PDB file of C-alpha atoms in Angstrom:
ATOM      1  CA  UNK A   1     -27.987   6.292 -48.270  1.00  0.00           C
ATOM      2  CA  UNK A   2     -29.012   5.880 -44.621  1.00  0.00           C
ATOM      3  CA  UNK A   3     -26.297   3.717 -43.106  1.00  0.00           C
ATOM      4  CA  UNK A   4     -28.301   3.501 -39.874  1.00  0.00           C
ATOM      5  CA  UNK A   5     -30.383   0.841 -41.615  1.00  0.00           C
ATOM      6  CA  UNK A   6     -27.443  -1.496 -41.038  1.00  0.00           C
ATOM      7  CA  UNK A   7     -27.958  -1.048 -37.289  1.00  0.00           C
ATOM      8  CA  UNK A   8     -31.312  -2.935 -37.718  1.00  0.00           C
ATOM      9  CA  UNK A   9     -29.383  -6.100 -38.551  1.00  0.00           C
ATOM     10  CA  UNK A  10     -29.100  -8.348 -35.457  1.00  0.00           C
ATOM     11  CA  UNK A  11     -25.676  -9.287 -34.124  1.00  0.00           C
ATOM     12  CA  UNK A  12     -24.240 -10.927 -30.971  1.00  0.00           C
ATOM     13  CA  UNK A  13     -21.057 -10.208 -29.020  1.00  0.00           C
ATOM     14  CA  UNK A  14     -18.435 -13.007 -29.087  1.00  0.00           C
ATOM     15  CA  UNK A  15     -14.843 -13.578 -28.090  1.00  0.00           C
ATOM     16  CA  UNK A  16     -13.172 -15.359 -31.005  1.00  0.00           C
ATOM     17  CA  UNK A  17      -9.987 -17.220 -30.053  1.00  0.00           C
ATOM     18  CA  UNK A  18      -7.289 -19.086 -31.943  1.00  0.00           C
ATOM     19  CA  UNK A  19      -3.729 -20.289 -31.555  1.00  0.00           C
ATOM     20  CA  UNK A  20      -0.338 -20.117 -33.259  1.00  0.00           C
ATOM     21  CA  UNK A  21       2.181 -22.677 -31.956  1.00  0.00           C
ATOM     22  CA  UNK A  22       1.876 -22.516 -28.197  1.00  0.00           C
ATOM     23  CA  UNK A  23       0.544 -18.911 -28.244  1.00  0.00           C
ATOM     24  CA  UNK A  24      -3.128 -17.899 -27.825  1.00  0.00           C
ATOM     25  CA  UNK A  25      -4.943 -14.834 -28.919  1.00  0.00           C
ATOM     26  CA  UNK A  26      -8.581 -13.602 -29.080  1.00  0.00           C
ATOM     27  CA  UNK A  27     -10.700 -10.671 -29.952  1.00  0.00           C
ATOM     28  CA  UNK A  28     -14.249  -9.325 -29.700  1.00  0.00           C
ATOM     29  CA  UNK A  29     -16.300 -10.077 -32.824  1.00  0.00           C
ATOM     30  CA  UNK A  30     -19.933  -9.515 -33.689  1.00  0.00           C
ATOM     31  CA  UNK A  31     -20.079 -11.368 -37.001  1.00  0.00           C
ATOM     32  CA  UNK A  32     -20.270 -14.989 -36.024  1.00  0.00           C
ATOM     33  CA  UNK A  33     -23.089 -16.711 -37.926  1.00  0.00           C
ATOM     34  CA  UNK A  34     -24.323 -20.189 -38.643  1.00  0.00           C
ATOM     35  CA  UNK A  35     -24.205 -20.867 -42.414  1.00  0.00           C
ATOM     36  CA  UNK A  36     -25.635 -24.429 -42.824  1.00  0.00           C
ATOM     37  CA  UNK A  37     -27.054 -27.178 -40.648  1.00  0.00           C
ATOM     38  CA  UNK A  38     -25.797 -30.194 -42.652  1.00  0.00           C
ATOM     39  CA  UNK A  39     -22.946 -30.113 -42.249  1.00  0.00           C
ATOM     40  CA  UNK A  40     -22.903 -27.723 -39.304  1.00  0.00           C
ATOM     41  CA  UNK A  41     -20.817 -24.724 -40.460  1.00  0.00           C
ATOM     42  CA  UNK A  42     -20.288 -21.232 -39.007  1.00  0.00           C
ATOM     43  CA  UNK A  43     -18.506 -18.199 -40.386  1.00  0.00           C
ATOM     44  CA  UNK A  44     -16.649 -15.296 -38.840  1.00  0.00           C
ATOM     45  CA  UNK A  45     -15.298 -12.055 -40.270  1.00  0.00           C
ATOM     46  CA  UNK A  46     -11.912 -10.962 -39.006  1.00  0.00           C
ATOM     47  CA  UNK A  47      -9.841  -7.831 -39.852  1.00  0.00           C
ATOM     48  CA  UNK A  48      -6.677  -8.694 -41.662  1.00  0.00           C
ATOM     49  CA  UNK A  49      -4.657  -6.412 -39.408  1.00  0.00           C
ATOM     50  CA  UNK A  50      -5.681  -8.169 -36.210  1.00  0.00           C
ATOM     51  CA  UNK A  51      -3.360 -10.697 -34.590  1.00  0.00           C
ATOM     52  CA  UNK A  52      -6.258 -13.163 -34.300  1.00  0.00           C
ATOM     53  CA  UNK A  53      -6.445 -13.172 -38.112  1.00  0.00           C
ATOM     54  CA  UNK A  54      -2.797 -14.180 -38.332  1.00  0.00           C
ATOM     55  CA  UNK A  55      -3.482 -16.980 -35.738  1.00  0.00           C
ATOM     56  CA  UNK A  56      -6.474 -18.376 -37.526  1.00  0.00           C
ATOM     57  CA  UNK A  57      -4.623 -18.392 -40.837  1.00  0.00           C
ATOM     58  CA  UNK A  58      -1.805 -20.330 -39.208  1.00  0.00           C
ATOM     59  CA  UNK A  59      -3.749 -22.891 -37.213  1.00  0.00           C
ATOM     60  CA  UNK A  60      -6.926 -23.056 -39.350  1.00  0.00           C
ATOM     61  CA  UNK A  61      -9.092 -23.288 -36.183  1.00  0.00           C
ATOM     62  CA  UNK A  62     -11.067 -20.825 -34.118  1.00  0.00           C
ATOM     63  CA  UNK A  63     -13.449 -20.712 -31.154  1.00  0.00           C
ATOM     64  CA  UNK A  64     -16.304 -18.364 -30.269  1.00  0.00           C
ATOM     65  CA  UNK A  65     -17.498 -17.765 -26.769  1.00  0.00           C
ATOM     66  CA  UNK A  66     -21.035 -16.287 -26.703  1.00  0.00           C
ATOM     67  CA  UNK A  67     -21.051 -13.478 -24.143  1.00  0.00           C
ATOM     68  CA  UNK A  68     -23.962 -12.780 -21.785  1.00  0.00           C
ATOM     69  CA  UNK A  69     -25.449  -9.417 -20.887  1.00  0.00           C
ATOM     70  CA  UNK A  70     -23.557  -9.588 -17.613  1.00  0.00           C
ATOM     71  CA  UNK A  71     -20.138  -9.386 -19.319  1.00  0.00           C
ATOM     72  CA  UNK A  72     -18.373  -6.306 -17.988  1.00  0.00           C
ATOM     73  CA  UNK A  73     -16.953  -3.650 -20.217  1.00  0.00           C
ATOM     74  CA  UNK A  74     -13.536  -4.418 -18.819  1.00  0.00           C
ATOM     75  CA  UNK A  75     -13.672  -7.920 -20.393  1.00  0.00           C
ATOM     76  CA  UNK A  76     -14.931  -6.471 -23.674  1.00  0.00           C
ATOM     77  CA  UNK A  77     -12.296  -3.802 -23.552  1.00  0.00           C
ATOM     78  CA  UNK A  78      -9.496  -6.269 -22.946  1.00  0.00           C
ATOM     79  CA  UNK A  79     -10.384  -8.334 -25.927  1.00  0.00           C
ATOM     80  CA  UNK A  80     -11.816  -5.625 -28.146  1.00  0.00           C
ATOM     81  CA  UNK A  81      -9.665  -2.527 -27.641  1.00  0.00           C
ATOM     82  CA  UNK A  82      -6.254  -3.894 -26.732  1.00  0.00           C
ATOM     83  CA  UNK A  83      -3.762  -5.823 -28.883  1.00  0.00           C
ATOM     84  CA  UNK A  84      -2.386  -9.257 -28.177  1.00  0.00           C
ATOM     85  CA  UNK A  85       0.925  -7.955 -29.511  1.00  0.00           C
ATOM     86  CA  UNK A  86       1.230  -5.904 -26.296  1.00  0.00           C
ATOM     87  CA  UNK A  87      -0.235  -8.201 -23.662  1.00  0.00           C
ATOM     88  CA  UNK A  88      -1.490 -11.671 -22.853  1.00  0.00           C
ATOM     89  CA  UNK A  89      -5.258 -11.223 -23.223  1.00  0.00           C
ATOM     90  CA  UNK A  90      -5.958 -14.482 -21.389  1.00  0.00           C
ATOM     91  CA  UNK A  91      -4.049 -13.497 -18.235  1.00  0.00           C
ATOM     92  CA  UNK A  92      -6.551 -13.416 -15.317  1.00  0.00           C
ATOM     93  CA  UNK A  93      -9.332 -14.829 -17.525  1.00  0.00           C
ATOM     94  CA  UNK A  94     -11.053 -18.140 -16.908  1.00  0.00           C
ATOM     95  CA  UNK A  95     -10.653 -20.224 -20.052  1.00  0.00           C
ATOM     96  CA  UNK A  96     -10.017 -23.753 -21.239  1.00  0.00           C
ATOM     97  CA  UNK A  97      -8.385 -25.313 -24.259  1.00  0.00           C
ATOM     98  CA  UNK A  98     -10.760 -26.927 -26.674  1.00  0.00           C
ATOM     99  CA  UNK A  99     -10.505 -30.068 -28.780  1.00  0.00           C
ATOM    100  CA  UNK A 100      -8.781 -28.159 -31.569  1.00  0.00           C
ATOM    101  CA  UNK A 101      -6.206 -26.694 -29.172  1.00  0.00           C
ATOM    102  CA  UNK A 102      -7.633 -23.137 -29.274  1.00  0.00           C
ATOM    103  CA  UNK A 103      -8.633 -21.135 -26.152  1.00  0.00           C
ATOM    104  CA  UNK A 104     -12.287 -20.861 -25.076  1.00  0.00           C
ATOM    105  CA  UNK A 105     -13.196 -17.989 -22.685  1.00  0.00           C
ATOM    106  CA  UNK A 106     -15.594 -19.291 -20.024  1.00  0.00           C
ATOM    107  CA  UNK A 107     -16.102 -16.032 -18.038  1.00  0.00           C
ATOM    108  CA  UNK A 108     -19.556 -14.483 -18.725  1.00  0.00           C
ATOM    109  CA  UNK A 109     -20.113 -16.951 -21.548  1.00  0.00           C
ATOM    110  CA  UNK A 110     -23.484 -18.661 -22.120  1.00  0.00           C
ATOM    111  CA  UNK A 111     -21.987 -21.162 -24.533  1.00  0.00           C
ATOM    112  CA  UNK A 112     -19.186 -21.699 -27.085  1.00  0.00           C
ATOM    113  CA  UNK A 113     -18.387 -23.078 -30.512  1.00  0.00           C
ATOM    114  CA  UNK A 114     -15.203 -24.699 -31.942  1.00  0.00           C
ATOM    115  CA  UNK A 115     -14.538 -24.831 -35.631  1.00  0.00           C
ATOM    116  CA  UNK A 116     -11.957 -25.912 -38.197  1.00  0.00           C
ATOM    117  CA  UNK A 117     -11.550 -23.661 -41.181  1.00  0.00           C
ATOM    118  CA  UNK A 118     -12.564 -25.281 -44.440  1.00  0.00           C
ATOM    119  CA  UNK A 119     -12.601 -22.200 -46.639  1.00  0.00           C
ATOM    120  CA  UNK A 120     -11.749 -18.539 -46.504  1.00  0.00           C
ATOM    121  CA  UNK A 121     -13.044 -15.617 -48.535  1.00  0.00           C
ATOM    122  CA  UNK A 122     -11.079 -12.374 -49.128  1.00  0.00           C
ATOM    123  CA  UNK A 123     -13.406  -9.496 -48.274  1.00  0.00           C
ATOM    124  CA  UNK A 124     -11.012  -6.562 -48.702  1.00  0.00           C
ATOM    125  CA  UNK A 125     -10.126  -5.332 -45.230  1.00  0.00           C
ATOM    126  CA  UNK A 126     -11.440  -8.561 -43.704  1.00  0.00           C
ATOM    127  CA  UNK A 127     -11.289 -12.319 -44.302  1.00  0.00           C
ATOM    128  CA  UNK A 128     -14.357 -14.452 -43.888  1.00  0.00           C
ATOM    129  CA  UNK A 129     -13.424 -17.797 -42.353  1.00  0.00           C
ATOM    130  CA  UNK A 130     -15.869 -20.628 -42.963  1.00  0.00           C
ATOM    131  CA  UNK A 131     -15.490 -23.301 -40.310  1.00  0.00           C
ATOM    132  CA  UNK A 132     -16.782 -26.895 -39.842  1.00  0.00           C
ATOM    133  CA  UNK A 133     -18.179 -27.188 -36.344  1.00  0.00           C
ATOM    134  CA  UNK A 134     -16.092 -29.502 -34.174  1.00  0.00           C
ATOM    135  CA  UNK A 135     -17.752 -28.920 -30.763  1.00  0.00           C
ATOM    136  CA  UNK A 136     -20.416 -26.764 -29.180  1.00  0.00           C
ATOM    137  CA  UNK A 137     -21.693 -26.457 -25.619  1.00  0.00           C
ATOM    138  CA  UNK A 138     -24.310 -24.510 -23.657  1.00  0.00           C
ATOM    139  CA  UNK A 139     -22.826 -23.310 -20.313  1.00  0.00           C
ATOM    140  CA  UNK A 140     -25.882 -21.693 -18.654  1.00  0.00           C
ATOM    141  CA  UNK A 141     -29.261 -20.072 -19.340  1.00  0.00           C
ATOM    142  CA  UNK A 142     -28.077 -16.417 -19.045  1.00  0.00           C
ATOM    143  CA  UNK A 143     -29.229 -13.924 -21.685  1.00  0.00           C
ATOM    144  CA  UNK A 144     -26.871 -13.635 -24.643  1.00  0.00           C
ATOM    145  CA  UNK A 145     -25.707 -10.060 -25.301  1.00  0.00           C
ATOM    146  CA  UNK A 146     -26.858  -8.526 -28.598  1.00  0.00           C
ATOM    147  CA  UNK A 147     -25.032  -5.718 -30.339  1.00  0.00           C
ATOM    148  CA  UNK A 148     -28.036  -3.465 -29.724  1.00  0.00           C
ATOM    149  CA  UNK A 149     -27.725  -4.122 -25.995  1.00  0.00           C
ATOM    150  CA  UNK A 150     -24.002  -3.416 -26.094  1.00  0.00           C
ATOM    151  CA  UNK A 151     -24.694  -0.058 -27.675  1.00  0.00           C
ATOM    152  CA  UNK A 152     -27.846   1.059 -25.776  1.00  0.00           C
ATOM    153  CA  UNK A 153     -27.313  -0.304 -22.331  1.00  0.00           C
ATOM    154  CA  UNK A 154     -23.501  -0.807 -22.073  1.00  0.00           C
ATOM    155  CA  UNK A 155     -22.683   2.369 -24.022  1.00  0.00           C
ATOM    156  CA  UNK A 156     -20.294   0.428 -26.167  1.00  0.00           C
ATOM    157  CA  UNK A 157     -18.301   1.792 -29.108  1.00  0.00           C
ATOM    158  CA  UNK A 158     -17.476   0.080 -32.402  1.00  0.00           C
ATOM    159  CA  UNK A 159     -13.733  -0.471 -32.936  1.00  0.00           C
ATOM    160  CA  UNK A 160     -12.410   0.836 -36.260  1.00  0.00           C
ATOM    161  CA  UNK A 161     -11.293  -2.675 -37.170  1.00  0.00           C
ATOM    162  CA  UNK A 162     -14.812  -4.096 -36.790  1.00  0.00           C
ATOM    163  CA  UNK A 163     -16.675  -5.098 -39.987  1.00  0.00           C
ATOM    164  CA  UNK A 164     -19.668  -2.989 -38.827  1.00  0.00           C
ATOM    165  CA  UNK A 165     -17.688   0.202 -38.124  1.00  0.00           C
ATOM    166  CA  UNK A 166     -19.169   3.336 -39.745  1.00  0.00           C
ATOM    167  CA  UNK A 167     -16.978   6.457 -39.634  1.00  0.00           C
ATOM    168  CA  UNK A 168     -18.375   9.450 -37.776  1.00  0.00           C
ATOM    169  CA  UNK A 169     -20.830   7.536 -35.663  1.00  0.00           C
ATOM    170  CA  UNK A 170     -20.651   7.306 -31.850  1.00  0.00           C
ATOM    171  CA  UNK A 171     -21.880   4.691 -29.379  1.00  0.00           C
ATOM    172  CA  UNK A 172     -25.056   5.046 -27.422  1.00  0.00           C
ATOM    173  CA  UNK A 173     -27.440   5.978 -30.234  1.00  0.00           C
ATOM    174  CA  UNK A 174     -29.779   3.226 -29.049  1.00  0.00           C
ATOM    175  CA  UNK A 175     -30.284   5.059 -25.771  1.00  0.00           C
ATOM    176  CA  UNK A 176     -34.005   5.303 -26.424  1.00  0.00           C
ATOM    177  CA  UNK A 177     -34.363   2.015 -24.572  1.00  0.00           C
ATOM    178  CA  UNK A 178     -33.286   3.708 -21.337  1.00  0.00           C
ATOM    179  CA  UNK A 179     -36.192   4.487 -18.988  1.00  0.00           C
ATOM    180  CA  UNK A 180     -37.781   7.919 -19.646  1.00  0.00           C
ATOM    181  CA  UNK A 181     -37.299   9.070 -16.031  1.00  0.00           C
ATOM    182  CA  UNK A 182     -33.563   8.547 -16.271  1.00  0.00           C
ATOM    183  CA  UNK A 183     -33.425  10.408 -19.538  1.00  0.00           C
ATOM    184  CA  UNK A 184     -35.177  13.380 -18.067  1.00  0.00           C
ATOM    185  CA  UNK A 185     -32.652  13.640 -15.280  1.00  0.00           C
ATOM    186  CA  UNK A 186     -29.645  13.536 -17.469  1.00  0.00           C
ATOM    187  CA  UNK A 187     -30.768  15.096 -20.712  1.00  0.00           C
ATOM    188  CA  UNK A 188     -28.687  18.202 -20.131  1.00  0.00           C
ATOM    189  CA  UNK A 189     -25.515  16.397 -18.944  1.00  0.00           C
ATOM    190  CA  UNK A 190     -22.555  16.177 -21.257  1.00  0.00           C
ATOM    191  CA  UNK A 191     -20.934  13.083 -22.691  1.00  0.00           C
ATOM    192  CA  UNK A 192     -17.236  12.603 -22.469  1.00  0.00           C
ATOM    193  CA  UNK A 193     -14.969  10.659 -24.838  1.00  0.00           C
ATOM    194  CA  UNK A 194     -11.791   8.737 -23.935  1.00  0.00           C
ATOM    195  CA  UNK A 195      -9.000  10.071 -26.113  1.00  0.00           C
ATOM    196  CA  UNK A 196      -7.153   6.776 -25.818  1.00  0.00           C
ATOM    197  CA  UNK A 197      -9.700   4.266 -27.009  1.00  0.00           C
ATOM    198  CA  UNK A 198     -12.793   6.275 -27.994  1.00  0.00           C
ATOM    199  CA  UNK A 199     -15.082   4.993 -25.244  1.00  0.00           C
ATOM    200  CA  UNK A 200     -17.897   7.477 -24.548  1.00  0.00           C
ATOM    201  CA  UNK A 201     -19.103   8.023 -21.011  1.00  0.00           C
ATOM    202  CA  UNK A 202     -22.827   8.798 -21.213  1.00  0.00           C
ATOM    203  CA  UNK A 203     -24.485   9.985 -17.965  1.00  0.00           C
ATOM    204  CA  UNK A 204     -27.737   8.509 -19.151  1.00  0.00           C
ATOM    205  CA  UNK A 205     -26.114   5.056 -18.961  1.00  0.00           C
ATOM    206  CA  UNK A 206     -23.543   5.540 -16.261  1.00  0.00           C
ATOM    207  CA  UNK A 207     -21.032   2.761 -15.691  1.00  0.00           C
ATOM    208  CA  UNK A 208     -23.002  -0.125 -14.066  1.00  0.00           C
ATOM    209  CA  UNK A 209     -19.975  -2.454 -14.111  1.00  0.00           C
ATOM    210  CA  UNK A 210     -18.171  -0.001 -11.801  1.00  0.00           C
ATOM    211  CA  UNK A 211     -21.172   0.755  -9.651  1.00  0.00           C
ATOM    212  CA  UNK A 212     -21.852   4.108 -11.389  1.00  0.00           C
ATOM    213  CA  UNK A 213     -25.617   4.667 -11.600  1.00  0.00           C
ATOM    214  CA  UNK A 214     -27.435   6.368 -14.552  1.00  0.00           C
ATOM    215  CA  UNK A 215     -27.727  10.023 -13.943  1.00  0.00           C
ATOM    216  CA  UNK A 216     -24.148  10.468 -12.636  1.00  0.00           C
ATOM    217  CA  UNK A 217     -22.419  13.369 -14.386  1.00  0.00           C
ATOM    218  CA  UNK A 218     -18.776  13.003 -15.482  1.00  0.00           C
ATOM    219  CA  UNK A 219     -17.780  15.592 -12.844  1.00  0.00           C
ATOM    220  CA  UNK A 220     -19.387  13.413 -10.106  1.00  0.00           C
ATOM    221  CA  UNK A 221     -17.304  10.355 -11.043  1.00  0.00           C
ATOM    222  CA  UNK A 222     -14.791   9.341  -8.330  1.00  0.00           C
ATOM    223  CA  UNK A 223     -11.226  10.674  -8.888  1.00  0.00           C
ATOM    224  CA  UNK A 224      -9.963   7.117  -9.201  1.00  0.00           C
ATOM    225  CA  UNK A 225     -12.544   6.107 -11.835  1.00  0.00           C
ATOM    226  CA  UNK A 226     -10.959   4.923 -15.072  1.00  0.00           C
ATOM    227  CA  UNK A 227     -12.139   4.094 -18.624  1.00  0.00           C
ATOM    228  CA  UNK A 228     -13.879   0.690 -18.466  1.00  0.00           C
ATOM    229  CA  UNK A 229     -12.557  -0.160 -21.909  1.00  0.00           C
ATOM    230  CA  UNK A 230      -8.836   0.660 -21.773  1.00  0.00           C
ATOM    231  CA  UNK A 231      -8.201   1.758 -18.141  1.00  0.00           C
ATOM    232  CA  UNK A 232      -7.276   5.413 -18.942  1.00  0.00           C
ATOM    233  CA  UNK A 233      -7.807   7.906 -16.131  1.00  0.00           C
ATOM    234  CA  UNK A 234     -10.381  10.750 -16.039  1.00  0.00           C
ATOM    235  CA  UNK A 235      -7.819  13.247 -17.316  1.00  0.00           C
ATOM    236  CA  UNK A 236      -7.767  11.338 -20.640  1.00  0.00           C
ATOM    237  CA  UNK A 237     -11.382  12.207 -21.396  1.00  0.00           C
ATOM    238  CA  UNK A 238     -12.616  15.184 -23.384  1.00  0.00           C
ATOM    239  CA  UNK A 239     -16.050  16.802 -23.343  1.00  0.00           C
ATOM    240  CA  UNK A 240     -18.189  16.200 -26.426  1.00  0.00           C
ATOM    241  CA  UNK A 241     -19.895  19.362 -27.759  1.00  0.00           C
TER     242      UNK A 241
END
C-alpha cells in the first residue's frame, strides 16, 4: 500500500475552537468539511486526547477559523503543537466570541464557521463531530491555506494527534513546488529537526515568517533564531542524515 496516495486528498488549515464553562481552547485541524447544504452541516475530526475534544463534548459547539497562506508558523505552532492544559492559547491573539459563545480566531483568517453539534461518531482515536451551521462569515479575499501549501511552502509537520498523521513521514515532501533555482542552491544543505516538537528546518524553504530566505543553511541562522513552531532554541535541533 502506498500511503502517499492519501496526500493527494485536498485539505485546508483551520483553528477549531470551543468552550467549557468560561474557559476557551482551540487547536489546528485540517479535517473540517461541509457535509450537506440543506440543512447546512459541517463535520470535524478531533483526537480524543486533545483538550478541544473535551470542550466540544461539554459545550456541544465549535468554531472553525479558515487560515490564509499568510498565517505564520508561530500561530500554527501555538494552536497545533502546544497544549491548552499548559497555557492560554488565545493570549495575544485577536479573537471574538461567537453566537454560540465559543472563540473565533480573527488573525490571518479569511472566514469562519460556527456550529452546534447534532451528532458524533466514534472513530477510534478520534471523534467526528457533525455540526449544524449557526453562523458563517467571509472576512477578506486572501488565499486560504491548503495542507499541501503548509507542507511544501511552510515546511509544516503533521502532529501525531492529527487524523492524517502517518508514522515515519517528515514534512516538506511537497518541496517540488519550490523554484528550481532555489533547489539547486540548497540541494546539498542538511535539514535539521527540532527535538522538542519535530519541526524540520529545510534550507530549501527557509523560515519566511522570521525573514530567513530560502537557501539559508542551518549554520547561517542567527544565534537567537528559534523554532517557529514551539520556540525552542538552535541547540534543540539535530541534523537529519
